[in-house]
mmCIF file with all atom_site columns, C-alpha atoms in Angstrom:
data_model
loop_
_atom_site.group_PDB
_atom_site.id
_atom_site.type_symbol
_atom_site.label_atom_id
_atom_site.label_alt_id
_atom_site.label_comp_id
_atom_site.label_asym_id
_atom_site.label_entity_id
_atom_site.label_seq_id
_atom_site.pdbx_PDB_ins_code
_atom_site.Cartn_x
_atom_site.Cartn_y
_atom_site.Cartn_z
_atom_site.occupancy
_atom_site.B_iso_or_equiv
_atom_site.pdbx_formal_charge
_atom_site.auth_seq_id
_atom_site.auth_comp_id
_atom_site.auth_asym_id
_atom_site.auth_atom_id
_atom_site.pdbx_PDB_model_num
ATOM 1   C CA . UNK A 1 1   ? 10.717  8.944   -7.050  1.00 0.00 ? 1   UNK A CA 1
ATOM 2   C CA . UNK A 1 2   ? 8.352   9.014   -4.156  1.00 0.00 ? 2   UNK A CA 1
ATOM 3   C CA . UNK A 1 3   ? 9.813   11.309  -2.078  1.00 0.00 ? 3   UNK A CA 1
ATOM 4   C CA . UNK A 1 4   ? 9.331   11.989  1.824   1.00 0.00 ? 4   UNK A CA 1
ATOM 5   C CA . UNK A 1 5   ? 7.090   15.057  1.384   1.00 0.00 ? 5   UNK A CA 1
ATOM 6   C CA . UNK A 1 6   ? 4.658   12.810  -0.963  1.00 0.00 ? 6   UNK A CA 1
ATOM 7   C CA . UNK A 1 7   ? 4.699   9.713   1.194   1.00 0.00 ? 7   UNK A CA 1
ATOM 8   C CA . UNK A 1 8   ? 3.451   12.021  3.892   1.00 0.00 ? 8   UNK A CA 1
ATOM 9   C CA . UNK A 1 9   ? 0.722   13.708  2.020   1.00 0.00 ? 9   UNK A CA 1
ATOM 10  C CA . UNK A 1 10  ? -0.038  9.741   0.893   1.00 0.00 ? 10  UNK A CA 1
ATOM 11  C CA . UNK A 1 11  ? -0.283  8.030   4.435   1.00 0.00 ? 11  UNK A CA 1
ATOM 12  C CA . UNK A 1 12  ? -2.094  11.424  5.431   1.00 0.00 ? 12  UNK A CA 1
ATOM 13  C CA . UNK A 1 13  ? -4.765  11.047  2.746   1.00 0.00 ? 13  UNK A CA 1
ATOM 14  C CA . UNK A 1 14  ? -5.230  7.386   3.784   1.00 0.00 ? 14  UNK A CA 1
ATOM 15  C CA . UNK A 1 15  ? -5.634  8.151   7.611   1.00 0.00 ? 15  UNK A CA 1
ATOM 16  C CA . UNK A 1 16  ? -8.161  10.922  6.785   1.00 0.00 ? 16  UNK A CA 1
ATOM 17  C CA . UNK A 1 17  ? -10.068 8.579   5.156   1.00 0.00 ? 17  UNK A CA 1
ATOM 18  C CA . UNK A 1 18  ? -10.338 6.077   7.799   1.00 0.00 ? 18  UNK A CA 1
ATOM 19  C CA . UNK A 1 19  ? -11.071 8.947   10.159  1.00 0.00 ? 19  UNK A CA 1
ATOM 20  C CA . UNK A 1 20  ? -14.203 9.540   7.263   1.00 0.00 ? 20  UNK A CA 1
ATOM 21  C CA . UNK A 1 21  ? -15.454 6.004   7.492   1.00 0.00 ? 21  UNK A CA 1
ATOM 22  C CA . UNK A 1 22  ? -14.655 5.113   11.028  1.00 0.00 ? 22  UNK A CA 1
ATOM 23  C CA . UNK A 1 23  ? -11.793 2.941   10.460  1.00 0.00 ? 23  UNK A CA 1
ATOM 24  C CA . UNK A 1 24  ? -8.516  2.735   12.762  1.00 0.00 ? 24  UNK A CA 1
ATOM 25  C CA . UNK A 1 25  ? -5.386  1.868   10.583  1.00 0.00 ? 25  UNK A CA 1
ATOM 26  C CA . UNK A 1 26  ? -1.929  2.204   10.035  1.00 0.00 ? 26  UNK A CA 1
ATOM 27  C CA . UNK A 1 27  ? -0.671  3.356   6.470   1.00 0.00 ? 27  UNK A CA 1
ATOM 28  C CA . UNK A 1 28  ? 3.031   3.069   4.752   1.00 0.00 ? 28  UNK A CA 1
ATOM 29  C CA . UNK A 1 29  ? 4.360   3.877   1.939   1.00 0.00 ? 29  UNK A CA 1
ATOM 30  C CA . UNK A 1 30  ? 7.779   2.238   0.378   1.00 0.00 ? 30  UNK A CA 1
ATOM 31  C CA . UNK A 1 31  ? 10.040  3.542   -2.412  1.00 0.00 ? 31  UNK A CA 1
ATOM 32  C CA . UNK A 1 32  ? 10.421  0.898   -5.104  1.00 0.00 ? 32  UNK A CA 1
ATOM 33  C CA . UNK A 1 33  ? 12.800  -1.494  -2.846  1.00 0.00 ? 33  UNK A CA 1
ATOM 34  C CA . UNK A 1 34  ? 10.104  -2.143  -0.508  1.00 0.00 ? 34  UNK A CA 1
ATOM 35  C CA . UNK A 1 35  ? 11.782  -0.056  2.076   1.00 0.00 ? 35  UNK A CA 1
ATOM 36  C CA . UNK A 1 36  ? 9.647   2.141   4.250   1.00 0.00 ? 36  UNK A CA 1
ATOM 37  C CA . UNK A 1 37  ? 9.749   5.927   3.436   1.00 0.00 ? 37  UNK A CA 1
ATOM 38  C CA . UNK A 1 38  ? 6.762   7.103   5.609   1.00 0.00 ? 38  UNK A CA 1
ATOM 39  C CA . UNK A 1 39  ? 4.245   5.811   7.942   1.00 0.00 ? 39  UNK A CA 1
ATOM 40  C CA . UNK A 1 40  ? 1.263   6.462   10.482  1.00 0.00 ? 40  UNK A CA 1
ATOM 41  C CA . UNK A 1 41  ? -0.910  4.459   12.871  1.00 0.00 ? 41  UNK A CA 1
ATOM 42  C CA . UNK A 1 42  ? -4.087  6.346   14.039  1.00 0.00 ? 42  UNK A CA 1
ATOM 43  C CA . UNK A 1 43  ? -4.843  6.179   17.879  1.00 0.00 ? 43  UNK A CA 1
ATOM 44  C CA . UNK A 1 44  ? -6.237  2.983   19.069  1.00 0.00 ? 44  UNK A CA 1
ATOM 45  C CA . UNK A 1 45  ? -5.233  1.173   15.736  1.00 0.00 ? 45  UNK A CA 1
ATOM 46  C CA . UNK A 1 46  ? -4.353  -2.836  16.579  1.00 0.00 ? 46  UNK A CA 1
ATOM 47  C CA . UNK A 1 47  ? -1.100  -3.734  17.022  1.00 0.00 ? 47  UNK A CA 1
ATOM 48  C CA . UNK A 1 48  ? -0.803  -5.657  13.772  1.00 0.00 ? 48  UNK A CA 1
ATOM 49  C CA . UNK A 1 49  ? -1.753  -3.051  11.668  1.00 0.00 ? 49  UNK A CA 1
ATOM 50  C CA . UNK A 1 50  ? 2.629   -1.553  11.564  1.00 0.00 ? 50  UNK A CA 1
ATOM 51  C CA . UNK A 1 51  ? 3.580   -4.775  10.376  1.00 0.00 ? 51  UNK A CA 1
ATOM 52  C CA . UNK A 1 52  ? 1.197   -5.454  7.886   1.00 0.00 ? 52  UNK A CA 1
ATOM 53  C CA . UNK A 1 53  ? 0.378   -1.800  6.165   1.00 0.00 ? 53  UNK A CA 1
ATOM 54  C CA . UNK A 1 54  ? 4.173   -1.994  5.611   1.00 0.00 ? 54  UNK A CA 1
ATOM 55  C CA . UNK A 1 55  ? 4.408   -5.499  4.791   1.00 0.00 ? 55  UNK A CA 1
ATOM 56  C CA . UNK A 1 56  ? 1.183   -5.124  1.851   1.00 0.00 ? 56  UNK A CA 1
ATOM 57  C CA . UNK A 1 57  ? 2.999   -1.724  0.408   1.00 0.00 ? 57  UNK A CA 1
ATOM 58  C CA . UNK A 1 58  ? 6.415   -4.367  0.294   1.00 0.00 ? 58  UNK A CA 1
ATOM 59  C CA . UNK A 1 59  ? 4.107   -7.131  -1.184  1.00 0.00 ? 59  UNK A CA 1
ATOM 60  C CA . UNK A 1 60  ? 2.862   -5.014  -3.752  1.00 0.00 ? 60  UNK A CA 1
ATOM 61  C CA . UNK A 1 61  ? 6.088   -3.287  -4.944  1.00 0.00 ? 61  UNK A CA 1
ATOM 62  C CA . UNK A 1 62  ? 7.675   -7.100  -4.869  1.00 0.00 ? 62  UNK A CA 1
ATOM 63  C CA . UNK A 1 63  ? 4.732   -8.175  -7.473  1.00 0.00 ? 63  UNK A CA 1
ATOM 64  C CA . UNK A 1 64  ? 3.900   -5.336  -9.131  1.00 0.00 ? 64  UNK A CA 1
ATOM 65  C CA . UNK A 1 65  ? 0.078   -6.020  -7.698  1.00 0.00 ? 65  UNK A CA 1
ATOM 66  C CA . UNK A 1 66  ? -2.621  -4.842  -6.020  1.00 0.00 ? 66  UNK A CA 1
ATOM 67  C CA . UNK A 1 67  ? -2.478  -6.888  -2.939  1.00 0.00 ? 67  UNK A CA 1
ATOM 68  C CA . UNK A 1 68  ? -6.195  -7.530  -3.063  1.00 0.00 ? 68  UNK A CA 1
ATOM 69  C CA . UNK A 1 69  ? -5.904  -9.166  -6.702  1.00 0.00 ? 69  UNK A CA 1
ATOM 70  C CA . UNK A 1 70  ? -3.330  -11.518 -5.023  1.00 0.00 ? 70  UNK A CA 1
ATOM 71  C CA . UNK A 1 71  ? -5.574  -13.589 -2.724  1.00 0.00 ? 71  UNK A CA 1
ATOM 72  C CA . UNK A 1 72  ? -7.358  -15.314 -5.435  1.00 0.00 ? 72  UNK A CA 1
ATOM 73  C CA . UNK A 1 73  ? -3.939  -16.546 -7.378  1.00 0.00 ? 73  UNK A CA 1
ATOM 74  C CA . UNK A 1 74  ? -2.281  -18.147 -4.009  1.00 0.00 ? 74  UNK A CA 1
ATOM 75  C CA . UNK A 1 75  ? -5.331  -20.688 -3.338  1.00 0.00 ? 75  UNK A CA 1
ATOM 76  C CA . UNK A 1 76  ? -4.788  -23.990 -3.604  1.00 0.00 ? 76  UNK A CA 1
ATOM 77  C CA . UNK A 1 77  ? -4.773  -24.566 -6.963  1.00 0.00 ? 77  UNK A CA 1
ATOM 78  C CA . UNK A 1 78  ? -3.920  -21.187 -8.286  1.00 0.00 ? 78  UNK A CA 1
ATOM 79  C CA . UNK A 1 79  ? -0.855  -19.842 -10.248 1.00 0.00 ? 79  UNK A CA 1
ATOM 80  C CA . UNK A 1 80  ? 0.851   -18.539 -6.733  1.00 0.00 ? 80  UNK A CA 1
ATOM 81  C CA . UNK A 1 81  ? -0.397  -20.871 -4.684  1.00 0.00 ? 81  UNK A CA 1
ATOM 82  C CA . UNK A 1 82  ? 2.522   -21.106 -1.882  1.00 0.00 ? 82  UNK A CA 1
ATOM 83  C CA . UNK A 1 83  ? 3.471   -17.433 -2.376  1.00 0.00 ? 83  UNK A CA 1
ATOM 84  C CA . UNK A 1 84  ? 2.516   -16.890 1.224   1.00 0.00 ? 84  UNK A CA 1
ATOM 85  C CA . UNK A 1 85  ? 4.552   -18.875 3.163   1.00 0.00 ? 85  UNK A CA 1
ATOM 86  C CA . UNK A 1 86  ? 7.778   -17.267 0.932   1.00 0.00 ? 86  UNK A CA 1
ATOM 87  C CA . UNK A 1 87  ? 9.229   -13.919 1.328   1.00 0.00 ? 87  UNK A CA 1
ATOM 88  C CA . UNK A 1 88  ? 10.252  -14.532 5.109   1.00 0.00 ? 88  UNK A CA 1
ATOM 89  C CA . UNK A 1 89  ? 6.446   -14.109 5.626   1.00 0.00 ? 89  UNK A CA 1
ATOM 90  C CA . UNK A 1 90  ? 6.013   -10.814 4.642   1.00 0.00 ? 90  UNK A CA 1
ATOM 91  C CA . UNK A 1 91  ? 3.977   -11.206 1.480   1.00 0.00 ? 91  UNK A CA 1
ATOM 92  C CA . UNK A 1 92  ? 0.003   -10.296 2.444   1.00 0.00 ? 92  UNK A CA 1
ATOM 93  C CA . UNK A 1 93  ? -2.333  -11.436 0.131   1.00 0.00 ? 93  UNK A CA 1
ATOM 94  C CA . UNK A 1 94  ? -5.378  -9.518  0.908   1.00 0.00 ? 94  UNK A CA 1
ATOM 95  C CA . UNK A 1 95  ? -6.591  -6.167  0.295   1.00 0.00 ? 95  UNK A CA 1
ATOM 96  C CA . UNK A 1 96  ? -4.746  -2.736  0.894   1.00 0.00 ? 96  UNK A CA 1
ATOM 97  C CA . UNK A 1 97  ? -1.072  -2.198  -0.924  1.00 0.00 ? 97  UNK A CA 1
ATOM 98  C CA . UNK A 1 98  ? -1.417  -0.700  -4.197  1.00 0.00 ? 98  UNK A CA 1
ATOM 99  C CA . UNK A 1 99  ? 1.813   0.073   -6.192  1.00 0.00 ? 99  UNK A CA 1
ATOM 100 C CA . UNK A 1 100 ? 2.259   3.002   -7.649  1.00 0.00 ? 100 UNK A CA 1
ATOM 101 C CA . UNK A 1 101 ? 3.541   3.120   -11.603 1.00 0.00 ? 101 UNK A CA 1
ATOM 102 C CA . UNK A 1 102 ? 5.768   5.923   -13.364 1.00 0.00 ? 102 UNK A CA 1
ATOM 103 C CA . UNK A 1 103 ? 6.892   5.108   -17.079 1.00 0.00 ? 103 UNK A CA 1
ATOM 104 C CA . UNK A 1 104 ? 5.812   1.139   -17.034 1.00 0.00 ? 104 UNK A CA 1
ATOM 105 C CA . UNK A 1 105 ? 8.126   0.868   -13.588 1.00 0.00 ? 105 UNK A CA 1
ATOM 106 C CA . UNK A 1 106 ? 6.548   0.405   -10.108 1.00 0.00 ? 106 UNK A CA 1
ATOM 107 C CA . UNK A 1 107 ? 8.192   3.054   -8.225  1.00 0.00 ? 107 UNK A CA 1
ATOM 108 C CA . UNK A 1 108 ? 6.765   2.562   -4.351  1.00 0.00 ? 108 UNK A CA 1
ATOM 109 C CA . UNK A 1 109 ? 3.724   1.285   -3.095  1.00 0.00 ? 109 UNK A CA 1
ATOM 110 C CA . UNK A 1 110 ? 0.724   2.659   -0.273  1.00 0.00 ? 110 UNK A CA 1
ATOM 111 C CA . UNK A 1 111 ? -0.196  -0.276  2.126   1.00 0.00 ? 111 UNK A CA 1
ATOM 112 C CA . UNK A 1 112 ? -3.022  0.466   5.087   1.00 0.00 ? 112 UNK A CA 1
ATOM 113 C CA . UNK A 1 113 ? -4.423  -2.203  7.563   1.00 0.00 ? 113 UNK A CA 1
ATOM 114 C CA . UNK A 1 114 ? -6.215  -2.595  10.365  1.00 0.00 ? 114 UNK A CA 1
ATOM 115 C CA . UNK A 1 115 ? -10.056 -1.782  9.179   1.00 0.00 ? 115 UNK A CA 1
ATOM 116 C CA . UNK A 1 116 ? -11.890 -4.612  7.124   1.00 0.00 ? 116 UNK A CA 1
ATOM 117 C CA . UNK A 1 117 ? -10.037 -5.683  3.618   1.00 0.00 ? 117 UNK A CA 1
ATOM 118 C CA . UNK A 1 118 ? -12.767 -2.998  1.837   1.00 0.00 ? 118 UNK A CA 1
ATOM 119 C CA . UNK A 1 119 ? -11.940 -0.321  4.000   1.00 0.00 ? 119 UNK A CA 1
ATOM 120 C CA . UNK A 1 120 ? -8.086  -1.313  3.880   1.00 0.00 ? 120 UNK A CA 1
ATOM 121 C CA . UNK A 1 121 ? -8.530  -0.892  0.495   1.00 0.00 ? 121 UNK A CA 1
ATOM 122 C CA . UNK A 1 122 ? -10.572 1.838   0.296   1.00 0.00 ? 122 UNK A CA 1
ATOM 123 C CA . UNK A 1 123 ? -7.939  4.204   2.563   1.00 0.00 ? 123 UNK A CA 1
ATOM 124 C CA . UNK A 1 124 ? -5.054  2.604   0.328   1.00 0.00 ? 124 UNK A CA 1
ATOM 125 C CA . UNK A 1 125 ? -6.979  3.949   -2.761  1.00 0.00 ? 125 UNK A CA 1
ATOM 126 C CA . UNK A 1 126 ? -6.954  7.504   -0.793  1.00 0.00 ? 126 UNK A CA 1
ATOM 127 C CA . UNK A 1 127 ? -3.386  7.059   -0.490  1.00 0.00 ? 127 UNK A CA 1
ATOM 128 C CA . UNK A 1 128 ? -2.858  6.248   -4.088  1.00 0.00 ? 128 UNK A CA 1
ATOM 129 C CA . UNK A 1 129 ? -5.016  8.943   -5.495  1.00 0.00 ? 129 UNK A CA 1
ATOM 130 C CA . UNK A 1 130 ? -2.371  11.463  -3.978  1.00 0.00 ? 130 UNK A CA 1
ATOM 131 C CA . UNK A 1 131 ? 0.182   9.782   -5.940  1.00 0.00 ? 131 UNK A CA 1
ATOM 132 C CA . UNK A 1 132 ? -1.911  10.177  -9.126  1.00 0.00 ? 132 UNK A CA 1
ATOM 133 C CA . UNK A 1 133 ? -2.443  13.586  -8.773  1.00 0.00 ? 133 UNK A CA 1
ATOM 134 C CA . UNK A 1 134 ? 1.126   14.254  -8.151  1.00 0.00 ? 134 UNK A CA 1
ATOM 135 C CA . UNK A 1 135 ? 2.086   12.457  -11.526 1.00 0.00 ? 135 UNK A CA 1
ATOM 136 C CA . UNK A 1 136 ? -0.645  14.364  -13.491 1.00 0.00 ? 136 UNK A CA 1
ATOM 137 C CA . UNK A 1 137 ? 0.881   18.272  -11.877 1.00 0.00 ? 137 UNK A CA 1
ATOM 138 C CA . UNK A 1 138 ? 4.308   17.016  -13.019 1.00 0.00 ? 138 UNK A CA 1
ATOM 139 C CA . UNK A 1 139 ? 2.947   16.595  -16.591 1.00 0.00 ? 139 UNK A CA 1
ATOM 140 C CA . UNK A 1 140 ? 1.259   19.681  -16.590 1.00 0.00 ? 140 UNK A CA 1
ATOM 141 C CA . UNK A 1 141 ? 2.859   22.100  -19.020 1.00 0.00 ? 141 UNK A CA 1
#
């Protein structure tokens, strides 16, 4: 369970990275029904960055996918092509919600905007990371 405490440390560890690499974002995280647990927006940060940090975290606990991995597969042509305009909207399909796995179930997800996709992804990563780390002290004897 991601738990308020974590999602804090997880949005933190994003915004501190886009503070690193000169990025202003917004970063979420959601427990494993897409709902939001925790969330930040750095000063100055665009306005679109709430909705969509919170709508890539939803996007990637809905598909159990990197949100970045997702843009290639809903081209035309592709095996979600269409998956876009679903979801009441909210499914992003570029770089920057990761889910994050416990025991072969997705159990939230970390979603940043409002740098470039790479640095979106990037923070989200720093976000993520946190969540590792957490796994790996609860499985240490």
């Amino acid at each position: 369970m991601i738990t308020l405490a974590l999602a804090a440390r997880m949005t933190q560890a994003a915004v501190d990275r886009a503070a690193e690499i000169g990025a202003l974002v917004s970063a979420a995280v959601v427990d494993q029904g897409g709902h939001l647990v925790h969330f930040q927006r750095m000063d100055k940060a665009e306005i679109a960055g709430p909705t969509l940090a919170v709508d890539k975290a939803y996007t990637a606990v809905a598909h159990r996918i990197e949100t970045a991995e997702l843009g290639p597969l809903t081209q035309p042509g592709g095996d979600l092509w269409g998956l876009p305009a679903n979801g009441g909207g909210r499914y992003v399909v570029f770089g920057g919600g990761i889910p994050c796995w416990h025991d072969g179930l997705v159990v939230g997800a970390v979603g940043v905007s409002g740098g470039t996709a790479a640095e979106d992804v990037e923070c989200a990563r720093a976000g993520h990371a946190v969540y590792e780390s957490f796994l790996s002290d609860q499985s240490a004897p």
